[in-house]
Coordinates of C-alpha atoms in Angstrom, one line a residue:
M27 CA 5.6 9.3 4.5
T28 CA 6.0 5.4 3.8
L29 CA 4.9 5.0 7.3
D30 CA 2.0 7.6 6.8
I31 CA 0.8 5.1 3.9
M32 CA 1.1 2.3 6.1
H33 CA -1.1 3.8 8.8
A34 CA -3.5 5.2 6.0
L35 CA -3.8 1.8 5.0
L36 CA -4.4 0.1 8.8
A37 CA -7.3 2.8 9.0
L38 CA -8.7 1.7 5.6
L39 CA -8.6 -1.8 6.4
T40 CA -9.4 -2.0 9.9
K41 CA -12.9 0.5 9.4
R42 CA -14.0 -1.5 6.3
L43 CA -13.1 -5.2 7.0
P44 CA -14.1 -4.7 11.3
Q45 CA -14.4 -8.4 11.2
L46 CA -10.9 -8.9 11.2
E47 CA -7.8 -7.7 13.6
V48 CA -5.6 -5.4 11.5
T49 CA -2.2 -5.0 12.0
F50 CA 1.5 -4.1 10.9
F51 CA 3.6 -7.4 9.9
P52 CA 5.3 -8.7 13.2
E53 CA 8.7 -8.0 14.1
H54 CA 9.3 -11.7 15.1
P55 CA 6.9 -13.6 12.5
E56 CA 8.0 -16.9 14.6
R57 CA 7.0 -15.6 17.5
F58 CA 3.3 -14.6 15.9
H59 CA 0.4 -16.6 17.3
L60 CA -3.4 -15.6 15.6
N61 CA -5.7 -14.5 18.8
H62 CA -8.5 -13.6 16.5
P63 CA -11.3 -15.7 16.3
L64 CA -11.4 -15.4 12.7
G65 CA -7.9 -14.1 11.1
A66 CA -6.1 -11.0 10.4
V67 CA -4.9 -8.8 7.6
L68 CA -0.6 -8.2 8.3
L69 CA 0.9 -5.0 6.3
S70 CA 4.6 -4.7 5.7
F71 CA 6.4 -2.6 3.3
A72 CA 7.8 -4.9 0.6
R73 CA 10.1 -2.4 -1.6
S74 CA 10.2 0.6 -3.6
R75 CA 11.4 1.0 -7.0
F76 CA 12.5 4.3 -8.3
G77 CA 12.3 6.2 -12.1
D78 CA 14.3 8.5 -13.7
I79 CA 15.0 11.3 -12.1
Q80 CA 14.1 14.2 -13.2
D81 CA 16.0 17.1 -15.1
V82 CA 15.6 19.8 -12.1
G83 CA 19.4 20.2 -11.1
R84 CA 18.8 18.0 -7.7
V85 CA 17.3 14.2 -7.6
F86 CA 14.1 14.8 -7.9
Q87 CA 12.2 11.3 -9.1
P88 CA 9.3 9.0 -9.4
R89 CA 9.1 6.4 -6.6
V90 CA 6.9 3.4 -6.7
L91 CA 6.1 2.1 -3.5
H92 CA 4.6 -2.1 -3.2
F93 CA 2.9 -3.1 0.1
T94 CA 1.7 -6.6 1.3
L95 CA -0.7 -7.3 2.9
T96 CA -0.7 -11.1 4.4
L97 CA -3.9 -12.2 5.0
V98 CA -4.3 -15.0 7.7
M99 CA -7.6 -17.3 8.1
R100 CA -8.5 -20.1 10.5
Q101 CA -11.4 -21.3 7.5
L102 CA -10.5 -21.7 3.8
N103 CA -13.6 -21.3 2.1
G104 CA -17.2 -20.2 3.5
N105 CA -18.6 -16.7 3.6
E106 CA -16.1 -15.8 6.2
G107 CA -12.9 -18.1 4.8
A108 CA -9.7 -16.9 3.4
I109 CA -11.6 -17.0 -0.4
A110 CA -13.9 -15.0 0.5
L111 CA -12.2 -12.4 2.8
L112 CA -9.0 -12.1 0.1
D113 CA -12.1 -10.9 -2.4
K114 CA -13.0 -8.1 0.2
L115 CA -9.4 -7.4 1.1
R116 CA -8.8 -6.9 -3.0
Q117 CA -11.5 -4.6 -3.3
T118 CA -10.8 -2.6 -0.3
V119 CA -7.2 -1.3 -1.3
G120 CA -7.8 -1.3 -5.1
G121 CA -8.1 2.0 -6.3
F122 CA -7.1 3.5 -2.5
M123 CA -5.7 6.9 -3.1
P124 CA -3.0 7.3 0.4
P125 CA -1.5 10.5 1.4
D126 CA 1.1 12.2 -0.7
C127 CA 0.7 9.9 -3.2
R128 CA 0.3 10.6 -7.3
R129 CA -1.6 7.8 -8.0
P130 CA -4.1 5.2 -5.7
L131 CA -3.1 1.7 -5.2
W132 CA -3.2 -0.8 -7.7
L133 CA -2.9 -4.3 -7.7
I134 CA 0.7 -6.4 -8.1
D135 CA -0.1 -9.9 -7.6
E136 CA -1.7 -12.6 -5.2
V137 CA 0.0 -15.5 -4.1
F138 CA -1.1 -18.7 -1.5
L139 CA 1.6 -19.0 1.0
G140 CA 0.4 -22.0 2.6
Q141 CA -1.7 -23.7 5.3
S142 CA 0.0 -24.5 8.2
E143 CA -1.9 -25.4 12.1
G144 CA -5.2 -24.6 11.3
L145 CA -4.4 -21.4 9.2
W146 CA -4.4 -20.7 5.8
Q147 CA -2.3 -18.2 4.1
Y148 CA -2.5 -15.8 1.1
A149 CA -0.4 -12.5 0.5
L150 CA -1.7 -9.5 -1.8
T151 CA 0.8 -7.5 -2.9
V152 CA 0.0 -3.5 -4.0
A153 CA 1.5 -0.5 -4.9
T154 CA 1.3 3.4 -5.1
E155 CA 3.8 5.9 -6.7
T156 CA 5.0 9.5 -4.8
W157 CA 7.8 11.5 -5.4
F158 CA 11.5 10.7 -3.8
V159 CA 12.9 14.3 -3.6
Q160 CA 16.2 15.4 -2.1
D161 CA 16.1 17.8 0.8
W162 CA 17.2 20.8 -0.3
P163 CA 16.8 24.2 1.7
Q164 CA 13.2 25.3 1.2
D165 CA 14.4 28.6 -0.6
I166 CA 15.8 26.8 -4.1
L167 CA 13.2 24.0 -4.0
P168 CA 11.3 23.3 -7.9
R169 CA 7.9 24.5 -8.0
T170 CA 6.0 21.3 -9.3
Q171 CA 2.6 21.7 -9.9
E172 CA 0.2 18.6 -9.9
T173 CA -3.1 18.1 -11.9
I174 CA -5.1 14.6 -10.8
T175 CA -9.1 14.5 -11.8
I176 CA -10.8 11.9 -10.0
N177 CA -14.1 11.1 -11.1
D178 CA -16.9 10.4 -8.2
N179 CA -16.0 6.7 -7.4
N180 CA -12.8 8.2 -5.9
E181 CA -10.6 7.0 -9.5
V182 CA -7.7 8.3 -11.4
L183 CA -8.9 9.4 -14.2
H184 CA -5.8 12.1 -15.7
G185 CA -2.8 12.7 -14.1
E186 CA -0.1 15.0 -14.6
V187 CA 3.2 17.2 -12.8
S188 CA 4.8 20.0 -14.8
L189 CA 7.7 21.7 -13.3
Q190 CA 7.9 25.6 -12.7
R191 CA 10.9 27.7 -13.3

C-alpha cells in the first residue's frame, strides 16, 4: 500500500514536472550525484501515525502517512530556480488523492535544507490518511462503507466511514 501511494506520486510528479528528474530518494544519499541539468525531486516515506482503534473486534485504525519530497536544484532564483519549482511542487501535490486513501494529500511543512557544492535543497512534507486493517480471514472482515464527496477540482468536500454489522 505505501509503495502504491509512492508510485502514484512519482507518476503525478513525472507528468506535471517534466522539466525535472523525479525518482525515489537514493538508498545511499552520500553517493547521490545530480546528473540532470536543472534539478530533481526525490521522494521518500517519512513516517506513519496511527489513530484510535475502531471498535470492531479487531485492529482497525486510521493511519496518517507522511512523505518527504526533497527538491535539489542547481539554481536558487529565477523561473527555473528552487523557489519557483518549490511553488510548482507544492501546487502539484497539494490536494492529490492517492490510491486507497481516504483523504487527499495535505501540506505539513517545507524547510530549506541548505546549499552545498552549488545545489540548493528544500524538503516539502505532505501527508494523507488511509486505514490500517489487521489481517483477517475474508469471511470475518467487518463490512465498511466509505462515502466521499469530491468536487470538480478533485477536492474532497465531505468524507464519512461507517461500519455495517
